[in-house]
Short mmCIF file of C-alpha atoms in Angstrom, two decimals:
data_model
loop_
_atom_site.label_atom_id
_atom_site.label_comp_id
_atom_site.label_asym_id
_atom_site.label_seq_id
_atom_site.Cartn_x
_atom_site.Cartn_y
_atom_site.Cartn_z
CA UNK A 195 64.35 70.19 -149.32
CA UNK A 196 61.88 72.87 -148.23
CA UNK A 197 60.87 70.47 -145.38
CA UNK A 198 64.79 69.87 -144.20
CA UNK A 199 65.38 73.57 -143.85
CA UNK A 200 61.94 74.17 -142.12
CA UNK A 201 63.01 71.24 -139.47
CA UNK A 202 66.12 72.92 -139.26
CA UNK A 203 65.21 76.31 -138.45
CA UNK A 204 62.58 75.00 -136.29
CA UNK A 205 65.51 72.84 -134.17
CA UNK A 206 67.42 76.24 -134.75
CA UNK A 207 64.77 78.39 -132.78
CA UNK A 208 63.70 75.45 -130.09
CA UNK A 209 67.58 75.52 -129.17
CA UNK A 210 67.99 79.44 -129.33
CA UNK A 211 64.64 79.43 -126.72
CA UNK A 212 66.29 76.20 -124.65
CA UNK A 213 69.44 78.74 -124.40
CA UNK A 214 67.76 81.76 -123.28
CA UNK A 215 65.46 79.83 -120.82
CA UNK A 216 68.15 78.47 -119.04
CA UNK A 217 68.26 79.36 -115.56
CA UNK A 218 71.29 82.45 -114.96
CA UNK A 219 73.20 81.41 -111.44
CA UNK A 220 72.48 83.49 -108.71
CA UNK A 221 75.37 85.90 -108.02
CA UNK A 222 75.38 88.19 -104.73
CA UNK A 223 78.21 90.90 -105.04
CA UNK A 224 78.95 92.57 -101.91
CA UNK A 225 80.10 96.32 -103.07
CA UNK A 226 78.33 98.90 -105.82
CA UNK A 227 81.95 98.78 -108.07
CA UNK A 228 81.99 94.68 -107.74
CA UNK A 229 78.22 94.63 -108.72
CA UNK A 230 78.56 96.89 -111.64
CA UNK A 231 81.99 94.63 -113.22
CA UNK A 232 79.91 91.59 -112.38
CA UNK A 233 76.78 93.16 -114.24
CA UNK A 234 78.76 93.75 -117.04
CA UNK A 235 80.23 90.04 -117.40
CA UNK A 236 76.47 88.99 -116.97
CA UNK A 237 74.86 91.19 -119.38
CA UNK A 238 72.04 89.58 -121.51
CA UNK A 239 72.51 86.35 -118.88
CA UNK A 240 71.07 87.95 -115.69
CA UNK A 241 72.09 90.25 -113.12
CA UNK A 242 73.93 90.11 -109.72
CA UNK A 243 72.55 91.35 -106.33
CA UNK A 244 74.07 93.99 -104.68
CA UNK A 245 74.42 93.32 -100.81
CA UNK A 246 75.34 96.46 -99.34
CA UNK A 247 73.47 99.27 -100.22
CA UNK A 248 75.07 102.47 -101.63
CA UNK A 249 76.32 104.80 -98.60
CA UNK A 250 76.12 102.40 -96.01
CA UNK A 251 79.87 100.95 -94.92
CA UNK A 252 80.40 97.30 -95.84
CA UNK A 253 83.23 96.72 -92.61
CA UNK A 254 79.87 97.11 -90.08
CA UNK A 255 76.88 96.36 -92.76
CA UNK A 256 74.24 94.65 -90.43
CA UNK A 257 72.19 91.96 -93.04
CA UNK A 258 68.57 92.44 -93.57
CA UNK A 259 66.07 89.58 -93.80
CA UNK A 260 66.58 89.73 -97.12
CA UNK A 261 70.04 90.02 -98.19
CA UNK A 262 70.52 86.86 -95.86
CA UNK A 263 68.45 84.76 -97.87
CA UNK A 264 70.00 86.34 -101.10
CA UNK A 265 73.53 84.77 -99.86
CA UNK A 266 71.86 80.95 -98.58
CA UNK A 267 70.28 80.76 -102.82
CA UNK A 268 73.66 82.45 -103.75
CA UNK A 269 75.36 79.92 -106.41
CA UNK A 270 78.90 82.75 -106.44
CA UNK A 271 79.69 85.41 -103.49
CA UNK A 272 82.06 88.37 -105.19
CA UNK A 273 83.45 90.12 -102.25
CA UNK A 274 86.68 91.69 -101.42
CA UNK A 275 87.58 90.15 -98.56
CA UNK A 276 87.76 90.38 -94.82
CA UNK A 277 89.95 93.26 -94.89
CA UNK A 278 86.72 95.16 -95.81
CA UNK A 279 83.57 93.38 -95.45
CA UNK A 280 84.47 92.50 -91.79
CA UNK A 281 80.80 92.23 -91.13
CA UNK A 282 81.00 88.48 -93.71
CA UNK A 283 84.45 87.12 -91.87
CA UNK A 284 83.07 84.92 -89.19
CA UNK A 285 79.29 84.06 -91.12
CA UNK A 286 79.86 83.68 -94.58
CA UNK A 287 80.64 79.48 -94.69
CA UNK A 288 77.08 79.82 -93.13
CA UNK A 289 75.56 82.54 -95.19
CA UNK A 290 76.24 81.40 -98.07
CA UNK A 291 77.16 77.56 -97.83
CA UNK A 292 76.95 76.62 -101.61
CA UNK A 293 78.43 79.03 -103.16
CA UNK A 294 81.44 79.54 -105.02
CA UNK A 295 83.60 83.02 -104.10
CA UNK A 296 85.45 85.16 -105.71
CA UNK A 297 87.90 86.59 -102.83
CA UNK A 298 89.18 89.72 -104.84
CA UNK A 299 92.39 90.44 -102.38
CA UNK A 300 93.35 86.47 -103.37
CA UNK A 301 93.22 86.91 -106.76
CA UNK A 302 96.34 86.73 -108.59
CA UNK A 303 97.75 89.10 -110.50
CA UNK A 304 96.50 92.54 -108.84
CA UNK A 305 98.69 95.48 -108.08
CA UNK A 306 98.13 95.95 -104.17
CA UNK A 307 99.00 98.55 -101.99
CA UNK A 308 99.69 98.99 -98.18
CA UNK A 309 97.72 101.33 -96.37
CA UNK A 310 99.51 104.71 -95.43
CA UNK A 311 100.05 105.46 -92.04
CA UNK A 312 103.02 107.86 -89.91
CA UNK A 313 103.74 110.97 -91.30
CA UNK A 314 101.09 112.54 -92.66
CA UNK A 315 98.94 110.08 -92.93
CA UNK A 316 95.97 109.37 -90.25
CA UNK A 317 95.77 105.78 -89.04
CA UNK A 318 94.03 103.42 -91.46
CA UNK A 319 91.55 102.24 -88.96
CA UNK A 320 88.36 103.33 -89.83
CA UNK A 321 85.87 102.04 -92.79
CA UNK A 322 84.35 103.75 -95.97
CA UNK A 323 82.04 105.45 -94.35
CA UNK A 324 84.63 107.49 -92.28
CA UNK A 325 84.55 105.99 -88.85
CA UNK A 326 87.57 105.25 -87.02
CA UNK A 327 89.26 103.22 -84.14
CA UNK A 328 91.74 105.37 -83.08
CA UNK A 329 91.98 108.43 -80.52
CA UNK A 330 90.89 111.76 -82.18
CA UNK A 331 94.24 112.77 -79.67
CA UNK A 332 96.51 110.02 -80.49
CA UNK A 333 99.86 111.49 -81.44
CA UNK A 334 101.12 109.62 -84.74
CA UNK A 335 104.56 108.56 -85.31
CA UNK A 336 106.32 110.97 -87.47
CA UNK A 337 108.01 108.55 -89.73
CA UNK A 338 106.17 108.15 -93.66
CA UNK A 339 105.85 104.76 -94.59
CA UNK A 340 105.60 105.05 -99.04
CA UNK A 341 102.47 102.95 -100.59
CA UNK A 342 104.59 101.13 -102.98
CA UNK A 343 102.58 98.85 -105.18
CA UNK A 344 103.78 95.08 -105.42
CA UNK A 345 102.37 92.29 -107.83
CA UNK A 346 100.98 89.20 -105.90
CA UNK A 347 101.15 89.14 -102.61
CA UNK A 348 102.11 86.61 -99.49
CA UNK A 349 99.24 83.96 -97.82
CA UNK A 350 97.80 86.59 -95.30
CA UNK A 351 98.74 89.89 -95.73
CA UNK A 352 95.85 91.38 -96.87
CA UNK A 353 93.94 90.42 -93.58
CA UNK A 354 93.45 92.78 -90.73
CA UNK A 355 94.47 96.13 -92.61
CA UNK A 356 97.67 95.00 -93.92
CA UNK A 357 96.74 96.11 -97.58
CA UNK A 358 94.85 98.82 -98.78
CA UNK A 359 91.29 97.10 -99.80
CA UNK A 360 90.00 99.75 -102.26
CA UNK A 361 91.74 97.78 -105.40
CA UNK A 362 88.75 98.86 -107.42
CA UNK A 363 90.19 101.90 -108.34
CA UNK A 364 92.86 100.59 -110.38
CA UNK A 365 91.57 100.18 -113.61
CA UNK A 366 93.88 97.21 -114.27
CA UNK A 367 93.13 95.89 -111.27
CA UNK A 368 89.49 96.28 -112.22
CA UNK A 369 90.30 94.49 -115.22
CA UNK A 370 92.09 91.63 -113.45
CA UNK A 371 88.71 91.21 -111.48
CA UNK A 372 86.47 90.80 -114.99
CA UNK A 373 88.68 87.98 -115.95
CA UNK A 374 88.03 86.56 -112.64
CA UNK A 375 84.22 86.67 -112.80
CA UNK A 376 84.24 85.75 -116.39
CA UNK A 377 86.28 82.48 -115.35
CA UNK A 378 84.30 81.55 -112.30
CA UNK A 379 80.62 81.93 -114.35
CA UNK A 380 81.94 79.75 -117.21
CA UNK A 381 82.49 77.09 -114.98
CA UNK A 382 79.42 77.63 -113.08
CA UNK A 383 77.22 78.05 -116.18
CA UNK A 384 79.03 76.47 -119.09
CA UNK A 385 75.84 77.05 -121.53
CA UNK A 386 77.09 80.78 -121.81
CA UNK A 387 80.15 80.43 -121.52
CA UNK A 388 80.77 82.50 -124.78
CA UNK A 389 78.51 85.06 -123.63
CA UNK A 390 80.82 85.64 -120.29
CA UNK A 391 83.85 85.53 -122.30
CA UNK A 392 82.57 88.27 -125.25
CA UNK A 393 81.47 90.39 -122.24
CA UNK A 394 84.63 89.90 -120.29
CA UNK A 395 86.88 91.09 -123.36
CA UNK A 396 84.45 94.37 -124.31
CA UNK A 397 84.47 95.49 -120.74
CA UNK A 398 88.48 95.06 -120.62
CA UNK A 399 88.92 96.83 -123.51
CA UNK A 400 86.04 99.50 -122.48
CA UNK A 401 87.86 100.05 -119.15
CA UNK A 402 91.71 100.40 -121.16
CA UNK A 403 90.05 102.69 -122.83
CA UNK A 404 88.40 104.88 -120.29
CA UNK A 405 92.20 104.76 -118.27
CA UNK A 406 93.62 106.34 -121.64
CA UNK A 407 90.96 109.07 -121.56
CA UNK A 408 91.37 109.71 -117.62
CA UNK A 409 94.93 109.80 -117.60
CA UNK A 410 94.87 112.77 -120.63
CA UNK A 411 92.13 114.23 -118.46
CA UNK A 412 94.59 114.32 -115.05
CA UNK A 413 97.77 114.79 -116.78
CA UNK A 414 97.32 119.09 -116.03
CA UNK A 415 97.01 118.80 -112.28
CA UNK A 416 99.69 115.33 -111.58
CA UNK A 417 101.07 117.45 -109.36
CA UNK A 418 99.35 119.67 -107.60
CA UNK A 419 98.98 118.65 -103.98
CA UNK A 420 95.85 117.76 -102.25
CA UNK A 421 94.46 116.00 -98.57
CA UNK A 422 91.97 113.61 -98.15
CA UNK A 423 89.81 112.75 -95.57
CA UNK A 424 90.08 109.07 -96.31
CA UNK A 425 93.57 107.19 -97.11
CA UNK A 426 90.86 105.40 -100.17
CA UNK A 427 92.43 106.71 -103.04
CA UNK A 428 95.70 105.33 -102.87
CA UNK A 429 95.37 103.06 -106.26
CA UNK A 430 93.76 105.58 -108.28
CA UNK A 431 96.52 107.97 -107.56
CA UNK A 432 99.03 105.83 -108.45
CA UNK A 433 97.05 104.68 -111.43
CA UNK A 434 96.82 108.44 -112.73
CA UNK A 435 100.12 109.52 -111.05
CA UNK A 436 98.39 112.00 -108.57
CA UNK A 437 100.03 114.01 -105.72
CA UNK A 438 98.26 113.04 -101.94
CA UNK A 439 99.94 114.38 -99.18
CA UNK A 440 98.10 113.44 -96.37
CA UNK A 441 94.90 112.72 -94.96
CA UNK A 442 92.62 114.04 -92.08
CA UNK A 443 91.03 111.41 -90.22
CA UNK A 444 87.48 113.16 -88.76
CA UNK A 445 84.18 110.71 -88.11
CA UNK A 446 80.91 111.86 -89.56
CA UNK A 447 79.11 111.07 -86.94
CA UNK A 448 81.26 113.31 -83.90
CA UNK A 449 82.60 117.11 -84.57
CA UNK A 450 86.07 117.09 -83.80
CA UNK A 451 87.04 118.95 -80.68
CA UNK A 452 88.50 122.16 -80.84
CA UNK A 453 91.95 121.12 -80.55
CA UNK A 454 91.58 118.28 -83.46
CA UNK A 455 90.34 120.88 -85.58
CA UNK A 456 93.47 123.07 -84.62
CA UNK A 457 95.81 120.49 -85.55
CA UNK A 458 94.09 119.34 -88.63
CA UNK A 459 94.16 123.41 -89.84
CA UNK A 460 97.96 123.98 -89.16
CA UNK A 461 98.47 120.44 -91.22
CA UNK A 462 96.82 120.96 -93.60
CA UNK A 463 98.37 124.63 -94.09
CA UNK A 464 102.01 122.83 -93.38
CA UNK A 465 101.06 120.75 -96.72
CA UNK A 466 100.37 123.25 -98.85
CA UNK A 467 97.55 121.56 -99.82
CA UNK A 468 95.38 123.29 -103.15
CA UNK A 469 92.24 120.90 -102.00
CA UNK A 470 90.94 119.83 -99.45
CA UNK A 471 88.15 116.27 -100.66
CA UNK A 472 85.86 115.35 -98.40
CA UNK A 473 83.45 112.49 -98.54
CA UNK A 474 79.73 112.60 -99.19
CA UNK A 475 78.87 111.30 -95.39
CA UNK A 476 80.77 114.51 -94.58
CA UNK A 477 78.74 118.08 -93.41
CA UNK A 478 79.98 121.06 -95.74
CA UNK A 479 79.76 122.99 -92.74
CA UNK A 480 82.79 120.87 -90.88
CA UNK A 481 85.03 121.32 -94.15
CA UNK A 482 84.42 124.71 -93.81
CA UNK A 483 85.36 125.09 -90.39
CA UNK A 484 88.66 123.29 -91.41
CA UNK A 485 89.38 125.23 -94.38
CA UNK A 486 88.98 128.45 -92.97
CA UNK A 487 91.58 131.13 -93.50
CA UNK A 488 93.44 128.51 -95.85
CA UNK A 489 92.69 129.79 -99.03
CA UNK A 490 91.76 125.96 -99.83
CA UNK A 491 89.34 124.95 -102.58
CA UNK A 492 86.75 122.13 -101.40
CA UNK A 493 85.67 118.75 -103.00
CA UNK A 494 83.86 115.58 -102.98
CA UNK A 495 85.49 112.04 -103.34
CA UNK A 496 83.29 109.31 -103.58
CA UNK A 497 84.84 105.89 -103.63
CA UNK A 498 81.71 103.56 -103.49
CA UNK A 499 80.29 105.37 -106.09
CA UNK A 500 77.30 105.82 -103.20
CA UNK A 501 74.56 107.74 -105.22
CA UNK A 502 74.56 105.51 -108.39
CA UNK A 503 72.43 103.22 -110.11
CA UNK A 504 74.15 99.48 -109.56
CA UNK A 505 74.86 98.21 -113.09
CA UNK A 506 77.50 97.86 -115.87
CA UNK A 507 77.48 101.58 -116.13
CA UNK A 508 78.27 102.46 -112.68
CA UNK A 509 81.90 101.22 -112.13
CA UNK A 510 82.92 104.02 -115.13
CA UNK A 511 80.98 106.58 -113.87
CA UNK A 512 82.66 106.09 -110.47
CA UNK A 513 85.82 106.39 -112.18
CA UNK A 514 85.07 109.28 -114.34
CA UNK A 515 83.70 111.41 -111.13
CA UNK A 516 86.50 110.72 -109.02
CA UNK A 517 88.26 112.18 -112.21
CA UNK A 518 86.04 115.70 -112.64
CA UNK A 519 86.29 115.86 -109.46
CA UNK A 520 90.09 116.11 -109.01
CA UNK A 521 90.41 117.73 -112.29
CA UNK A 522 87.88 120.89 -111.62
CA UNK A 523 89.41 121.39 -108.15
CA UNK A 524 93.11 120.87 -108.66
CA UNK A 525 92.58 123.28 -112.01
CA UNK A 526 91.20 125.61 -109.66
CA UNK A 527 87.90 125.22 -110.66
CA UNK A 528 85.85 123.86 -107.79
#
């Protein structure tokens, strides 16, 4: 008898040590808030690359040596599609041609958004890191066109700007994505199967929970008015029913002329605006310059989440410092 259980727990611990040996695929996600839901499915399996690096702009990224040959051993690509990582539309059948992908804009299910342009809203042609295709002098249409959420969505319109890309910051939409990754890695790597799926379920619930605690955090300033530099925040507004009014389209790499900075001033005055966000990439000293004689408070948006560590922990911490920071302004705080 003594023998029986010894054989047993010895086929017990050469299976346990077969399981943890076995190799984890090889996952490449393209932005910090994909890389940090992926991590989080993966936990105690392995852990996903992260292509482009925090702060740069994944519609331009240009591939190092390095993050090529992370997409040709790449078993699953997570990106979110060509609507934002133009720089993968035309290479990535070559890039990465084993791979399986998760397209996130094809993924059924998510709450999508169209971008907001007319109005008060600058033109949605410019990328994450601020830069833009349009004329600094361009005269917009003064017509608003609403960014009413829809569920699903038609063949191509997500392509070429026709949706909103930063889905992230929905946390249900985040949530939808999990499921996503969970499914795709259980068919790539059946042997943890469980693992993905246990994961998958604590980070949904993890993520409910944090949208509970950030909508009680928001619920004071709802609707207080504020401008954005970026149209990027679209689905966390909507998630946390906040009050944009407009945006103010500047690159970080050109000061505005004198006349841009006119009209952005009188806008931004007509909107009654209580805070003005800017973006990291952004000088304090060309805020300032718009704010002045506005009375406005100042703060920072962040939606890449550009400064953290990649990892499970970094899609909530985006979440929760895209919350401070609304909170602390709008409150009158910042």
């Amino acid at each position: 008898m003594t023998f029986l259980r010894c054989a047993a727990t010895a086929a017990f611990l050469l299976s346990c040590g077969s399981s943890a040996a076995a190799e984890a695929p090889r996952v490449v996600a393209t932005i910090g808030p994909l890389q940090s839901l992926t991590a989080a499915v993966m936990a105690g399996v392995g852990s996903p690359a992260l292509l482009v690096p925090g702060g740069a702009s994944p519609h331009a990224y240009s591939l190092r040596p390095s993050e090529a040959a992370a997409l040709q051993a790449a078993d699953l690509v997570v990106w979110i599609g060509p609507a934002l990582e133009r720089f993968l539309e035309e290479g990535l059948d070559s890039l990465a041609p084993r791979a399986r992908r998760i397209e996130v804009l094809e993924l059924a299910g998510l709450t999508l958004l169209e971008p907001r342009e007319g109005g008060n809203w600058d033109s949605h042609a410019h990328d994450l890191a601020g830069e833009h295709s349009h004329d600094e002098e361009h005269d917009h249409d003064d017509h608003d066109e609403a960014a009413d959420g829809h569920e699903g969505h038609g063949e191509d319109d997500h392509r070429y700007g026709a949706v909103d890309a930063h889905v992230w910051l929905d946390p249900r939409n985040a949530q939808t994505i999990v499921q996503a990754i969970a499914g795709t890695l259980t068919e790539l790597d059946p042997e943890h199967a469980a693992v993905y799926r246990d994961n998958a379920a604590g980070t949904v619930e993890r993520i409910e929970g944090l949208r509970g605690e950030l909508a009680a955090q928001l619920a004071p300033v709802a609707g207080r008015p504020f401008v954005v530099f970026h149209d990027a925040y679209g689905y966390f507004e909507r998630a946390f029913s906040l009050n944009a009014v407009g945006s103010v389209t500047v690159s970080p790499e050109q000061q505005p002329s004198a006349r841009r900075i006119a009209e952005l001033r009188t806008r931004i005055r007509e909107l009654g605006a209580a805070c003005l966000f800017r973006e990291p990439q952004f000088a304090p000293r060309l805020v300032e310059t718009l704010s002045e004689g506005g009375g406005l408070r100042i703060g920072v948006l962040d939606p890449l989440g550009a400064d953290l560590a990649p990892g499970p922990e970094a899609y909530p911490r985006l979440l929760r410092n895209l919350a401070d920071s609304l909170s602390d302004c709008l409150a009158g705080g910042g």
